[in-house]
Coordinates of C-alpha atoms and ligand atoms in Angstrom, one line a residue:
M21 CA -221.9 -112.6 -12.6
S22 CA -224.7 -114.8 -11.3
P23 CA -222.7 -117.9 -10.3
R24 CA -223.5 -121.4 -11.9
T25 CA -224.0 -122.2 -8.3
V26 CA -222.9 -126.1 -7.0
V27 CA -224.9 -125.7 -3.6
R28 CA -222.6 -127.6 -1.0
P29 CA -222.4 -126.9 2.6
V30 CA -219.0 -125.3 3.3
A31 CA -217.2 -124.5 6.5
V32 CA -214.4 -121.4 6.7
V33 CA -212.0 -121.5 9.1
G34 CA -210.3 -118.1 10.1
A35 CA -212.6 -114.8 9.9
G36 CA -210.4 -112.1 9.2
V37 CA -210.1 -110.4 6.6
I38 CA -209.5 -113.4 3.9
G39 CA -212.0 -115.6 5.8
R40 CA -215.3 -113.3 5.9
S41 CA -215.1 -111.6 2.3
W42 CA -215.0 -115.6 1.1
A43 CA -218.1 -116.8 3.5
L44 CA -219.7 -114.0 1.4
V45 CA -218.5 -115.7 -1.9
F46 CA -220.1 -119.2 -0.2
L47 CA -223.2 -117.4 1.0
R48 CA -224.5 -115.5 -2.1
A49 CA -224.3 -118.4 -4.3
G50 CA -226.5 -120.8 -2.0
C51 CA -224.9 -122.3 0.1
P52 CA -224.7 -123.0 4.0
T53 CA -222.3 -122.1 4.9
A54 CA -220.1 -121.9 8.9
L55 CA -217.9 -119.9 10.1
F56 CA -215.3 -120.7 12.9
D57 CA -212.5 -118.3 14.3
S58 CA -210.5 -119.2 17.5
D59 CA -210.5 -115.5 19.0
G60 CA -214.4 -115.1 19.9
A61 CA -214.6 -111.1 18.9
Q62 CA -213.0 -111.4 15.3
L63 CA -215.6 -113.8 15.2
E64 CA -218.7 -112.0 16.3
R65 CA -217.0 -109.2 14.0
A66 CA -217.4 -111.0 11.0
A67 CA -220.4 -112.9 11.1
A68 CA -221.8 -108.3 11.1
W69 CA -219.9 -107.9 9.1
I70 CA -221.3 -110.1 6.6
R71 CA -224.9 -109.4 7.8
S72 CA -224.1 -105.9 7.0
Q73 CA -224.1 -106.8 3.2
Q74 CA -227.1 -104.8 1.7
D75 CA -227.3 -107.4 -0.8
G76 CA -228.4 -110.2 0.9
P77 CA -229.4 -110.9 4.3
W78 CA -226.5 -113.1 4.3
R79 CA -226.2 -116.0 8.0
P80 CA -223.6 -117.8 8.4
R81 CA -223.9 -120.6 10.5
V82 CA -221.6 -119.5 12.9
C83 CA -220.0 -122.1 15.5
D84 CA -217.3 -121.5 18.8
S85 CA -215.4 -124.9 17.8
L86 CA -214.2 -126.5 14.9
P87 CA -215.6 -130.0 16.0
Q88 CA -218.8 -127.8 15.4
A89 CA -217.9 -126.5 11.8
M90 CA -217.2 -129.2 10.4
E91 CA -219.9 -130.8 11.1
G92 CA -221.3 -131.4 7.2
A93 CA -219.1 -129.7 6.1
A94 CA -218.4 -130.9 1.7
Y95 CA -215.9 -128.2 1.2
V96 CA -213.4 -125.8 3.6
Q97 CA -211.7 -122.8 3.1
E98 CA -208.8 -122.9 5.8
C99 CA -208.1 -118.9 6.1
G100 CA -205.7 -118.9 9.6
P101 CA -202.3 -116.8 9.7
E102 CA -199.6 -117.1 7.8
R103 CA -197.2 -119.0 9.6
L104 CA -196.7 -122.7 8.2
A105 CA -196.3 -124.4 11.9
L106 CA -199.9 -122.8 12.5
K107 CA -201.3 -123.7 9.4
Q108 CA -199.8 -127.5 10.3
E109 CA -201.2 -128.2 13.2
L110 CA -205.1 -126.5 12.4
F111 CA -205.0 -128.9 9.2
A112 CA -204.1 -131.8 10.7
A113 CA -207.1 -130.7 13.1
L114 CA -208.9 -130.5 10.3
D115 CA -208.4 -133.8 8.6
G116 CA -209.0 -135.5 12.0
A117 CA -212.5 -133.5 12.7
A118 CA -213.9 -133.7 8.8
S119 CA -215.5 -136.7 7.5
P120 CA -213.1 -138.4 4.7
D121 CA -214.2 -137.2 1.1
T122 CA -214.6 -133.0 2.9
V123 CA -212.2 -131.0 0.4
L124 CA -209.6 -128.7 2.6
A125 CA -208.7 -125.6 1.2
S126 CA -206.0 -122.6 2.1
S127 CA -206.6 -120.4 1.1
T128 CA -202.0 -119.7 1.9
S129 CA -200.1 -116.8 -0.3
A130 CA -196.9 -118.6 0.0
F131 CA -196.7 -121.8 1.2
D132 CA -196.4 -125.8 -0.5
M133 CA -199.5 -128.3 0.4
S134 CA -196.4 -130.6 0.6
D135 CA -195.5 -128.4 3.7
I136 CA -199.1 -127.8 4.9
A137 CA -200.1 -131.8 5.0
R138 CA -196.8 -132.8 6.1
D139 CA -199.0 -134.1 9.0
V140 CA -201.8 -134.9 8.1
E141 CA -203.8 -138.6 7.8
H142 CA -205.2 -137.7 4.2
P143 CA -203.2 -135.3 1.9
Q144 CA -205.0 -136.5 -0.8
R145 CA -207.7 -134.4 -0.3
C146 CA -205.4 -130.9 0.7
V147 CA -205.4 -128.1 -1.7
V148 CA -204.7 -124.8 -2.0
A149 CA -207.4 -122.4 -3.0
H150 CA -205.0 -119.0 -3.4
P151 CA -207.6 -115.9 -3.3
V152 CA -207.2 -111.8 -3.8
N153 CA -208.3 -109.4 -1.2
P154 CA -211.0 -109.8 -1.3
P155 CA -212.4 -112.8 -2.6
H156 CA -215.8 -111.2 -2.9
I157 CA -215.2 -108.5 -5.0
V158 CA -212.2 -109.7 -7.1
P159 CA -212.6 -113.8 -8.1
V160 CA -209.1 -115.2 -9.0
V161 CA -208.4 -118.4 -7.3
E162 CA -204.9 -119.8 -8.0
V163 CA -205.6 -123.3 -7.1
L164 CA -203.5 -126.3 -6.6
G165 CA -202.3 -129.2 -5.3
G166 CA -199.2 -130.7 -2.8
Q167 CA -197.0 -133.9 -3.9
L168 CA -199.7 -136.5 -2.4
T169 CA -203.5 -134.2 -3.6
A170 CA -205.4 -136.9 -5.7
P171 CA -205.4 -134.9 -9.3
A172 CA -209.3 -135.6 -8.6
V173 CA -209.4 -133.3 -6.1
V174 CA -207.9 -130.6 -8.3
Q175 CA -210.5 -130.6 -10.6
D176 CA -213.0 -130.9 -7.8
T177 CA -211.8 -127.8 -7.0
L178 CA -211.4 -125.6 -10.0
Q179 CA -215.1 -126.9 -10.7
F180 CA -216.3 -126.3 -7.5
L181 CA -214.8 -122.3 -7.3
R182 CA -216.6 -121.7 -10.6
G183 CA -219.7 -122.9 -10.0
V184 CA -219.7 -120.1 -7.0
G185 CA -219.0 -117.5 -9.2
Q186 CA -215.5 -117.4 -8.8
S187 CA -212.5 -117.6 -11.7
P188 CA -209.8 -120.4 -10.5
V189 CA -207.3 -121.1 -12.5
L190 CA -204.5 -124.2 -12.2
L191 CA -200.8 -124.0 -11.0
K192 CA -199.0 -127.1 -12.7
K193 CA -196.6 -127.2 -9.7
H194 CA -195.6 -124.9 -7.1
I195 CA -193.5 -121.8 -7.1
H196 CA -193.2 -119.1 -4.7
G197 CA -195.3 -116.3 -4.7
F198 CA -197.7 -118.5 -7.1
V199 CA -198.3 -116.7 -10.4
L200 CA -200.0 -113.2 -9.6
N201 CA -197.3 -112.4 -6.7
R202 CA -194.8 -112.9 -8.8
L203 CA -196.8 -110.7 -11.6
Q204 CA -197.3 -108.1 -9.3
F205 CA -193.7 -107.3 -8.5
A206 CA -192.4 -107.9 -11.3
L207 CA -193.9 -105.0 -12.3
V208 CA -194.0 -103.4 -9.1
R209 CA -190.3 -104.0 -8.8
E210 CA -189.2 -101.7 -11.8
A211 CA -192.0 -99.8 -11.1
M212 CA -189.4 -98.5 -7.9
H213 CA -186.3 -99.1 -10.1
L214 CA -187.7 -96.1 -12.5
L215 CA -188.8 -94.4 -9.7
D216 CA -185.1 -95.0 -7.9
A217 CA -183.6 -93.9 -11.8
G218 CA -185.2 -90.3 -11.4
V219 CA -187.7 -90.6 -14.4
A220 CA -190.2 -90.8 -13.6
D221 CA -192.5 -89.5 -10.2
V222 CA -195.2 -91.8 -8.4
E223 CA -198.3 -90.5 -9.7
A224 CA -196.5 -90.4 -13.6
I225 CA -195.9 -94.7 -12.9
D226 CA -199.1 -95.1 -11.3
T227 CA -201.0 -93.6 -14.3
V228 CA -199.3 -94.9 -16.6
V229 CA -200.4 -98.2 -15.0
R230 CA -204.1 -96.9 -14.8
E231 CA -204.6 -95.4 -18.1
G232 CA -202.7 -97.7 -20.7
L233 CA -201.4 -100.7 -19.7
G234 CA -204.1 -101.7 -16.3
L235 CA -207.5 -100.9 -19.2
R236 CA -206.4 -103.7 -21.1
W237 CA -205.3 -105.5 -18.7
A238 CA -209.1 -106.1 -17.6
L239 CA -209.8 -106.9 -20.8
L240 CA -206.9 -109.4 -22.1
G241 CA -204.2 -110.9 -20.3
P242 CA -199.8 -110.1 -21.6
F243 CA -199.7 -113.0 -24.1
A244 CA -203.3 -111.9 -25.4
V245 CA -202.6 -108.3 -25.8
A246 CA -199.0 -109.1 -27.3
D247 CA -201.7 -111.4 -30.3
A248 CA -204.3 -108.6 -30.8
N249 CA -201.2 -105.9 -31.2
N250 CA -199.9 -107.2 -33.9
D251 CA -202.3 -108.0 -37.5
D252 CA -200.8 -111.4 -37.6
G253 CA -200.8 -112.3 -34.0
A254 CA -198.2 -112.9 -31.4
R255 CA -195.9 -115.1 -33.5
A256 CA -195.1 -111.8 -35.9
Y257 CA -195.6 -109.1 -32.8
F258 CA -192.5 -112.1 -31.0
G259 CA -190.8 -113.4 -33.8
G260 CA -189.8 -109.6 -35.5
Y261 CA -189.1 -107.8 -32.8
V262 CA -186.9 -110.7 -30.5
D263 CA -183.5 -108.8 -30.5
W264 CA -185.1 -105.2 -28.7
F265 CA -187.6 -107.4 -26.9
I266 CA -183.8 -109.3 -24.8
D267 CA -182.1 -105.7 -24.9
L268 CA -185.6 -104.1 -23.1
M269 CA -185.4 -107.1 -20.8
N270 CA -181.6 -107.3 -20.4
Q271 CA -181.9 -103.5 -19.4
L272 CA -185.0 -104.0 -16.5
G273 CA -183.6 -103.2 -13.3
P274 CA -183.1 -105.1 -10.0
T275 CA -184.6 -105.5 -6.8
P276 CA -184.3 -101.9 -5.4
A277 CA -183.1 -101.6 -1.5
L278 CA -186.6 -100.3 -0.1
D279 CA -184.6 -98.4 2.8
K280 CA -187.1 -96.3 5.5
A281 CA -186.5 -92.9 2.6
F282 CA -187.1 -94.9 0.1
I283 CA -190.3 -95.7 1.2
E284 CA -190.6 -92.6 3.1
R285 CA -190.9 -90.9 -0.3
I286 CA -193.2 -93.0 -2.3
A287 CA -195.9 -92.3 1.4
R288 CA -195.2 -88.9 0.3
E289 CA -195.9 -88.7 -3.1
L290 CA -199.1 -91.0 -2.3
D291 CA -200.3 -89.0 0.0
D292 CA -199.9 -85.8 -2.0
A293 CA -201.4 -87.8 -4.8
R294 CA -204.7 -88.9 -2.9
G295 CA -204.6 -85.6 -1.3
S296 CA -208.0 -85.3 0.9
T297 CA -209.3 -88.1 -0.5
S298 CA -209.8 -90.4 2.0
R299 CA -207.9 -94.6 1.9
E300 CA -211.6 -95.5 2.8
Q301 CA -212.9 -93.6 0.1
V302 CA -210.1 -94.6 -3.0
R303 CA -211.2 -97.8 -1.5
G304 CA -215.1 -98.2 -2.0
W305 CA -214.5 -96.1 -5.2
R306 CA -212.2 -99.1 -6.1
D307 CA -214.6 -101.7 -5.3
R308 CA -217.5 -100.4 -6.4
M309 CA -215.1 -100.0 -10.1
V310 CA -214.1 -103.6 -10.4
V311 CA -218.0 -104.8 -9.3
E312 CA -218.4 -102.4 -12.5
I313 CA -216.5 -103.9 -14.9
R314 CA -216.6 -107.2 -14.0
R315 CA -221.3 -106.6 -15.0
L316 CA -219.8 -105.0 -18.4
K317 CA -217.1 -107.8 -18.7
A318 CA -220.2 -110.6 -18.1
E319 CA -222.5 -108.8 -20.0
N320 CA -220.3 -108.0 -23.0
P321 CA -218.5 -111.3 -23.8
L322 CA -216.2 -111.5 -26.0
H323 CA -217.4 -115.5 -27.6
E324 CA -219.5 -117.9 -26.5
E325 CA -217.1 -120.2 -24.6
Q326 CA -216.3 -117.2 -22.2
E327 CA -219.7 -116.1 -22.3
Q328 CA -220.0 -119.9 -20.5
R329 CA -217.2 -118.8 -18.2
L330 CA -217.7 -116.0 -16.7
Ligands
NAD14 P1 -206.3 -112.5 9.5 O1 -205.2 -112.2 10.4 O2 -206.7 -111.0 8.5 O3 -206.9 -113.7 9.7 C1 -206.9 -114.5 10.5 C2 -207.7 -115.0 11.5 O4 -207.4 -116.0 11.8 C3 -208.0 -114.5 12.7 O5 -209.3 -114.4 13.1 C4 -207.3 -115.5 13.4 O6 -208.5 -115.0 15.3 C5 -207.8 -116.6 13.2 N1 -207.1 -117.6 14.2 C6 -206.3 -117.8 14.1 N2 -205.6 -118.9 14.0 C7 -206.9 -119.7 14.9 C8 -206.9 -121.0 14.7 N3 -206.4 -122.1 15.3 N4 -208.5 -121.5 14.3 C9 -209.2 -120.4 13.0 N5 -208.9 -119.7 13.3 C10 -207.9 -119.2 14.1 O7 -205.6 -112.8 8.2 P2 -206.2 -112.4 6.5 O8 -205.5 -111.5 5.8 O9 -207.2 -113.0 6.6 O10 -205.5 -114.1 6.1 C11 -206.2 -115.3 5.9 C12 -205.2 -116.2 4.9 O11 -205.8 -115.6 3.4 C13 -203.9 -115.9 5.3 O12 -202.8 -117.6 5.0 C14 -203.2 -115.0 4.3 O13 -201.3 -115.9 3.1 C15 -203.7 -115.3 2.5 N6 -204.3 -114.4 2.2 C16 -204.5 -112.6 2.8 C17 -204.8 -111.9 1.3 C18 -204.6 -110.6 1.9 O14 -204.2 -109.5 1.6 N7 -204.7 -110.6 3.4 C19 -204.8 -111.9 0.5 C20 -204.3 -114.1 0.0 C21 -204.6 -115.0 0.8

């Protein structure tokens, strides 16, 4: 998992859950990293969290103003709250403070860069780089431009993020929820439907993913799983069962009502399944295991090309 580093001065703006984790990604890759948050207490908390990480003496340059954070930055990762008006204002301020060829990337989970960069003088250098929480553990990043983003900036962002050890993917156009959340919620919707229809309980559905689908999906995506499932590959797999697949897809459940009682039922079943183990313990175990899985994959690449990508 050692990153092929492209060392660049970075500024992380917004030091919440995502910002502090991004800062750790850049620091670990050897990039001098400035950190700014409009809330001084939040900034201190984030800096303390980064310093407390056991894998290195990581020290961000803690800044008490935006212009100070922008000084010398070649790449900015914006991590402010998910509110369009605030991101628009913040991007206008970043654009005014950063030197002209600095890349301005947003961690937004939903907004179109064409909207975020609406009031920006140099929209060609503005790009979305949507991480998964937390990016220092889970490496995929969805990268896409707005209507006015320069294609070279998108390519440069992909290359830089690969260089700091992430696994960026290019999205060719904006769509609400991007790819990751759309895939996630397609599965969550059906899981809720199965629960609501009385087919299986929460623990059984989670087990099907944890001990079934999820084990393969950490190695191969849904298309590659289909290709490997048939001796003659995806053509035979999809082509051989067209009617069955379409019939099944047409029977998938509708969006659930998600009312209070239903949410309470899910939460109660989860509490029972977790027993005396705290949520904090679950999170810590999950993060350690994800790191182990990434290490195993990096040490056992399927082929040369994959090795280069990791
Ligand atoms: P958060 O609320 O934890 O942190 C946001 C931080 O921005 C706060 O510390 C706040 O003080 C600061 N802030 C507010 N206005 C600011 C300004 N003008 N200048 C500088 N800092 C300012 O939010 P988060 O969960 O870290 O999310 C940050 C971004 O990342 C959002 O766009 C979110 O959609 C995206 N994201 C979040 C997750 C997640 O699971 N939390 C996952 C992927 C992407």
